[in-house]
mmCIF file of C-alpha atoms in Angstrom:
data_model
loop_
_atom_site.group_PDB
_atom_site.id
_atom_site.type_symbol
_atom_site.label_atom_id
_atom_site.label_comp_id
_atom_site.label_asym_id
_atom_site.label_seq_id
_atom_site.Cartn_x
_atom_site.Cartn_y
_atom_site.Cartn_z
ATOM 1 C CA MET A 1 0.125 0.006 -0.001
ATOM 2 C CA ASP A 2 1.553 3.688 -1.022
ATOM 3 C CA TYR A 3 0.260 7.229 -1.858
ATOM 4 C CA PHE A 4 0.905 7.870 -5.349
ATOM 5 C CA GLY A 5 1.047 11.586 -6.419
ATOM 6 C CA PRO A 6 -0.363 14.145 -5.295
ATOM 7 C CA LEU A 7 -1.799 14.931 -8.844
ATOM 8 C CA CYS A 8 -3.432 17.988 -10.010
ATOM 9 C CA GLU A 9 -6.471 18.855 -8.372
ATOM 10 C CA PHE A 10 -9.635 17.015 -9.632
ATOM 11 C CA SER A 11 -13.027 18.536 -9.704
ATOM 12 C CA ASN A 12 -14.128 17.080 -6.423
ATOM 13 C CA GLY A 13 -10.810 17.779 -4.755
ATOM 14 C CA SER A 14 -9.105 14.421 -5.203
ATOM 15 C CA LYS A 15 -4.893 15.013 -5.074
ATOM 16 C CA PRO A 16 -3.160 11.658 -4.247
ATOM 17 C CA VAL A 17 -4.047 8.531 -5.215
ATOM 18 C CA LEU A 18 -4.102 5.716 -2.476
ATOM 19 C CA VAL A 19 -2.622 2.512 -4.145
ATOM 20 C CA ILE A 20 -3.464 -1.161 -2.392
ATOM 21 C CA ILE A 21 -2.291 -4.135 -4.269
ATOM 22 C CA ASP A 22 -2.901 -8.047 -3.142
ATOM 23 C CA ALA A 23 0.511 -9.317 -2.776
ATOM 24 C CA PHE A 24 -0.789 -12.926 -3.589
ATOM 25 C CA THR A 25 -3.230 -12.031 -6.854
ATOM 26 C CA ARG A 26 -1.369 -8.835 -7.764
ATOM 27 C CA TYR A 27 -5.075 -7.416 -7.969
ATOM 28 C CA ILE A 28 -4.803 -3.376 -7.447
ATOM 29 C CA TRP A 29 -7.461 -0.941 -6.186
ATOM 30 C CA PHE A 30 -6.721 2.655 -6.859
ATOM 31 C CA PHE A 31 -8.658 5.345 -4.452
ATOM 32 C CA PRO A 32 -8.635 8.945 -5.208
ATOM 33 C CA SER A 33 -8.275 10.770 -1.893
ATOM 34 C CA LYS A 34 -8.513 14.372 -0.649
ATOM 35 C CA SER A 35 -5.673 13.928 1.511
ATOM 36 C CA THR A 36 -3.339 11.458 2.950
ATOM 37 C CA SER A 37 -4.672 11.100 5.885
ATOM 38 C CA SER A 38 -5.088 8.088 8.285
ATOM 39 C CA LYS A 39 -8.878 8.424 7.958
ATOM 40 C CA GLU A 40 -8.732 8.297 4.359
ATOM 41 C CA VAL A 41 -6.741 5.233 4.328
ATOM 42 C CA ILE A 42 -8.868 3.491 7.029
ATOM 43 C CA LYS A 43 -12.131 4.364 4.929
ATOM 44 C CA HIS A 44 -10.762 2.143 1.907
ATOM 45 C CA LEU A 45 -9.057 -0.597 3.925
ATOM 46 C CA THR A 46 -12.306 -1.152 5.679
ATOM 47 C CA SER A 47 -13.863 -2.214 2.300
ATOM 48 C CA LEU A 48 -11.155 -4.599 1.528
ATOM 49 C CA PHE A 49 -10.313 -8.249 3.095
ATOM 50 C CA ARG A 50 -6.861 -7.950 4.359
ATOM 51 C CA ILE A 51 -4.331 -10.043 6.779
ATOM 52 C CA LEU A 52 -1.130 -8.288 6.549
ATOM 53 C CA VAL A 53 -0.638 -4.804 5.297
ATOM 54 C CA VAL A 54 2.852 -3.681 3.940
ATOM 55 C CA SER A 55 3.582 -0.003 3.834
ATOM 56 C CA ASP A 56 6.177 2.839 4.054
ATOM 57 C CA ARG A 57 6.371 4.959 6.876
ATOM 58 C CA GLU A 58 3.951 7.912 5.765
ATOM 59 C CA THR A 59 2.397 9.409 8.877
ATOM 60 C CA ALA A 60 -1.104 7.768 7.428
ATOM 61 C CA PHE A 61 0.308 4.509 8.056
ATOM 62 C CA THR A 62 1.999 5.340 11.341
ATOM 63 C CA SER A 63 -0.564 7.342 13.077
ATOM 64 C CA HIS A 64 -2.473 6.275 16.295
ATOM 65 C CA ASP A 65 -5.671 5.945 14.555
ATOM 66 C CA PHE A 66 -4.166 3.727 12.053
ATOM 67 C CA SER A 67 -2.548 1.229 14.835
ATOM 68 C CA GLU A 68 -5.909 1.520 16.559
ATOM 69 C CA PHE A 69 -7.746 0.259 13.270
ATOM 70 C CA MET A 70 -4.973 -2.338 12.728
ATOM 71 C CA SER A 71 -5.069 -3.616 16.161
ATOM 72 C CA SER A 72 -9.311 -3.800 16.363
ATOM 73 C CA ARG A 73 -9.370 -5.984 13.345
ATOM 74 C CA ASN A 74 -6.332 -8.137 14.041
ATOM 75 C CA ILE A 75 -4.382 -6.967 11.106
ATOM 76 C CA LYS A 76 -0.346 -7.359 11.047
ATOM 77 C CA HIS A 77 1.457 -4.112 9.899
ATOM 78 C CA ARG A 78 4.869 -4.182 8.082
ATOM 79 C CA LEU A 79 6.677 -1.075 7.757
ATOM 80 C CA ILE A 80 9.258 -1.037 5.274
ATOM 81 C CA ALA A 81 12.717 1.049 6.242
ATOM 82 C CA VAL A 82 13.107 4.358 5.736
ATOM 83 C CA ALA A 83 14.241 5.382 2.034
ATOM 84 C CA ALA A 84 14.104 2.041 1.008
ATOM 85 C CA PRO A 85 11.200 2.200 -1.357
ATOM 86 C CA TRP A 86 12.438 -1.379 -3.430
ATOM 87 C CA ALA A 87 11.438 -2.992 0.128
ATOM 88 C CA ASN A 88 7.656 -2.522 -1.302
ATOM 89 C CA GLY A 89 8.402 -3.212 -4.852
ATOM 90 C CA LEU A 90 5.224 -4.154 -5.988
ATOM 91 C CA VAL A 91 3.667 -1.405 -5.086
ATOM 92 C CA GLU A 92 6.185 0.918 -6.606
ATOM 93 C CA ARG A 93 5.858 -0.927 -9.775
ATOM 94 C CA VAL A 94 2.706 -0.382 -9.815
ATOM 95 C CA ASN A 95 3.172 3.470 -9.357
ATOM 96 C CA ARG A 96 5.394 3.188 -12.337
ATOM 97 C CA PHE A 97 2.965 1.553 -14.536
ATOM 98 C CA LEU A 98 -0.007 4.278 -13.195
ATOM 99 C CA LYS A 99 2.374 6.851 -13.881
ATOM 100 C CA SER A 100 3.123 5.838 -17.556
ATOM 101 C CA SER A 101 -0.138 4.979 -18.338
ATOM 102 C CA LEU A 102 -1.697 8.320 -17.106
ATOM 103 C CA LYS A 103 0.979 10.203 -19.262
ATOM 104 C CA LYS A 104 -0.364 8.447 -22.481
ATOM 105 C CA LEU A 105 -3.990 8.734 -21.343
ATOM 106 C CA VAL A 106 -4.839 12.019 -19.992
ATOM 107 C CA ASN A 107 -5.181 15.183 -22.149
ATOM 108 C CA ASP A 108 -6.243 17.296 -19.586
ATOM 109 C CA GLN A 109 -4.207 17.269 -16.509
ATOM 110 C CA ARG A 110 -7.319 17.680 -14.545
ATOM 111 C CA ASP A 111 -8.879 14.462 -15.912
ATOM 112 C CA TRP A 112 -6.714 11.852 -14.467
ATOM 113 C CA GLU A 113 -9.423 10.630 -12.064
ATOM 114 C CA LEU A 114 -11.167 9.406 -15.081
ATOM 115 C CA CYS A 115 -8.396 7.156 -16.125
ATOM 116 C CA LEU A 116 -7.809 5.351 -12.975
ATOM 117 C CA GLU A 117 -10.870 2.880 -13.290
ATOM 118 C CA ILE A 118 -9.577 2.121 -16.971
ATOM 119 C CA VAL A 119 -6.042 1.816 -15.927
ATOM 120 C CA GLN A 120 -7.364 -0.529 -12.816
ATOM 121 C CA TYR A 121 -9.329 -2.612 -14.808
ATOM 122 C CA VAL A 122 -6.821 -3.299 -17.889
ATOM 123 C CA PHE A 123 -4.370 -4.282 -14.973
ATOM 124 C CA ASN A 124 -6.475 -6.711 -13.223
ATOM 125 C CA ASN A 125 -7.601 -8.317 -16.393
ATOM 126 C CA THR A 126 -4.520 -8.638 -18.113
ATOM 127 C CA ARG A 127 -2.638 -11.830 -17.901
ATOM 128 C CA HIS A 128 0.497 -11.307 -15.672
ATOM 129 C CA SER A 129 3.728 -12.743 -16.803
ATOM 130 C CA VAL A 130 5.077 -14.408 -13.887
ATOM 131 C CA LEU A 131 1.409 -15.675 -12.387
ATOM 132 C CA LYS A 132 0.569 -16.975 -16.157
ATOM 133 C CA ILE A 133 -3.080 -15.921 -15.358
ATOM 134 C CA SER A 134 -4.817 -12.308 -14.648
ATOM 135 C CA PRO A 135 -5.191 -10.949 -11.085
ATOM 136 C CA SER A 136 -9.205 -10.889 -11.604
ATOM 137 C CA ARG A 137 -8.847 -14.674 -12.400
ATOM 138 C CA LEU A 138 -7.241 -15.347 -9.382
ATOM 139 C CA LEU A 139 -9.110 -13.033 -7.053
ATOM 140 C CA LEU A 140 -12.918 -13.268 -8.736
ATOM 141 C CA GLY A 141 -12.410 -16.907 -10.501
ATOM 142 C CA TYR A 142 -13.161 -15.022 -13.875
ATOM 143 C CA ASP A 143 -11.796 -12.007 -16.170
ATOM 144 C CA GLN A 144 -14.281 -8.993 -15.985
ATOM 145 C CA ARG A 145 -15.591 -7.961 -19.024
ATOM 146 C CA ASN A 146 -15.913 -5.012 -20.926
ATOM 147 C CA ASN A 147 -16.579 -4.493 -24.781
ATOM 148 C CA THR A 148 -14.213 -1.878 -25.480
ATOM 149 C CA ASP A 149 -11.443 -3.069 -23.971
ATOM 150 C CA SER A 150 -9.161 -4.659 -26.978
ATOM 151 C CA ASP A 151 -7.790 -1.375 -28.071
ATOM 152 C CA LEU A 152 -7.019 0.043 -24.803
ATOM 153 C CA VAL A 153 -5.533 -3.351 -23.671
ATOM 154 C CA GLU A 154 -3.147 -3.207 -26.660
ATOM 155 C CA PHE A 155 -1.953 0.459 -25.837
ATOM 156 C CA LEU A 156 -1.234 -0.564 -21.899
ATOM 157 C CA ASN A 157 0.489 -3.450 -22.674
ATOM 158 C CA LYS A 158 2.796 -1.610 -24.959
ATOM 159 C CA ILE A 159 3.206 1.107 -22.548
ATOM 160 C CA ALA A 160 3.970 -2.241 -19.912
ATOM 161 C CA GLY A 161 6.761 -3.717 -22.138
ATOM 162 C CA VAL A 162 4.259 -6.692 -22.999
ATOM 163 C CA GLU A 163 4.611 -8.045 -26.550
ATOM 164 C CA LYS A 164 2.534 -10.734 -26.690
ATOM 165 C CA ASP A 165 -1.294 -10.316 -27.090
ATOM 166 C CA PHE A 166 -3.107 -12.484 -24.641
ATOM 167 C CA SER A 167 -6.794 -11.763 -25.649
ATOM 168 C CA LEU A 168 -6.773 -15.113 -27.657
ATOM 169 C CA GLU A 169 -5.624 -17.033 -24.790
ATOM 170 C CA ARG A 170 -7.997 -15.296 -22.430
ATOM 171 C CA GLU A 171 -11.035 -16.411 -25.078
ATOM 172 C CA LYS A 172 -9.949 -19.710 -24.923
ATOM 173 C CA ASP A 173 -9.836 -19.822 -21.558
ATOM 174 C CA ARG A 174 -13.402 -18.465 -21.293
ATOM 175 C CA GLU A 175 -14.499 -20.756 -23.493
ATOM 176 C CA LEU A 176 -13.047 -23.763 -21.691
ATOM 177 C CA ALA A 177 -14.198 -22.517 -18.425
ATOM 178 C CA LEU A 178 -18.057 -22.105 -20.081
ATOM 179 C CA ASN A 179 -17.707 -25.807 -21.423
ATOM 180 C CA VAL A 180 -16.576 -26.917 -17.681
ATOM 181 C CA ALA A 181 -19.639 -24.886 -16.302
ATOM 182 C CA LYS A 182 -22.147 -26.454 -18.397
ATOM 183 C CA LYS A 183 -20.965 -29.981 -17.872
ATOM 184 C CA ASN A 184 -21.123 -29.296 -14.155
#
């Protein structure tokens, strides 16, 4: 978990983005926030299931309120070393991906929040090179559907340096899952 930004203020007052990644599935969540306060973090973490949280030592993650929240839900909190972002490498890579994606997608600096959902969708539904499956499939059991995602996936795969098009493999996986479901 980490904060990305701050970015130009969006119309509703959002500036930083809280980035949360599930280390097992690599599923990501982007939460536009009005501040980097512990109350903002708690608000978003409340809706997610969690056992262990890894973060840097930002004030929001080290505050008394945040510690109380973590204790009340029996969540372990691992703080990375000061000035060692590589210790939280998963989220740092997602932040780099988010930065390069927003640079390519955002025309008006104040429209960045509109693109977050698209970037999150594409990341979560693109096959992960190490896991050989998409984060959505690991977490939810299926890839989320969107009829217009093929051009966007191609564009974002270029940004991320993915050369192979996994859309055909994803379609085969969907057909296989459908056949298995029909038999059961």
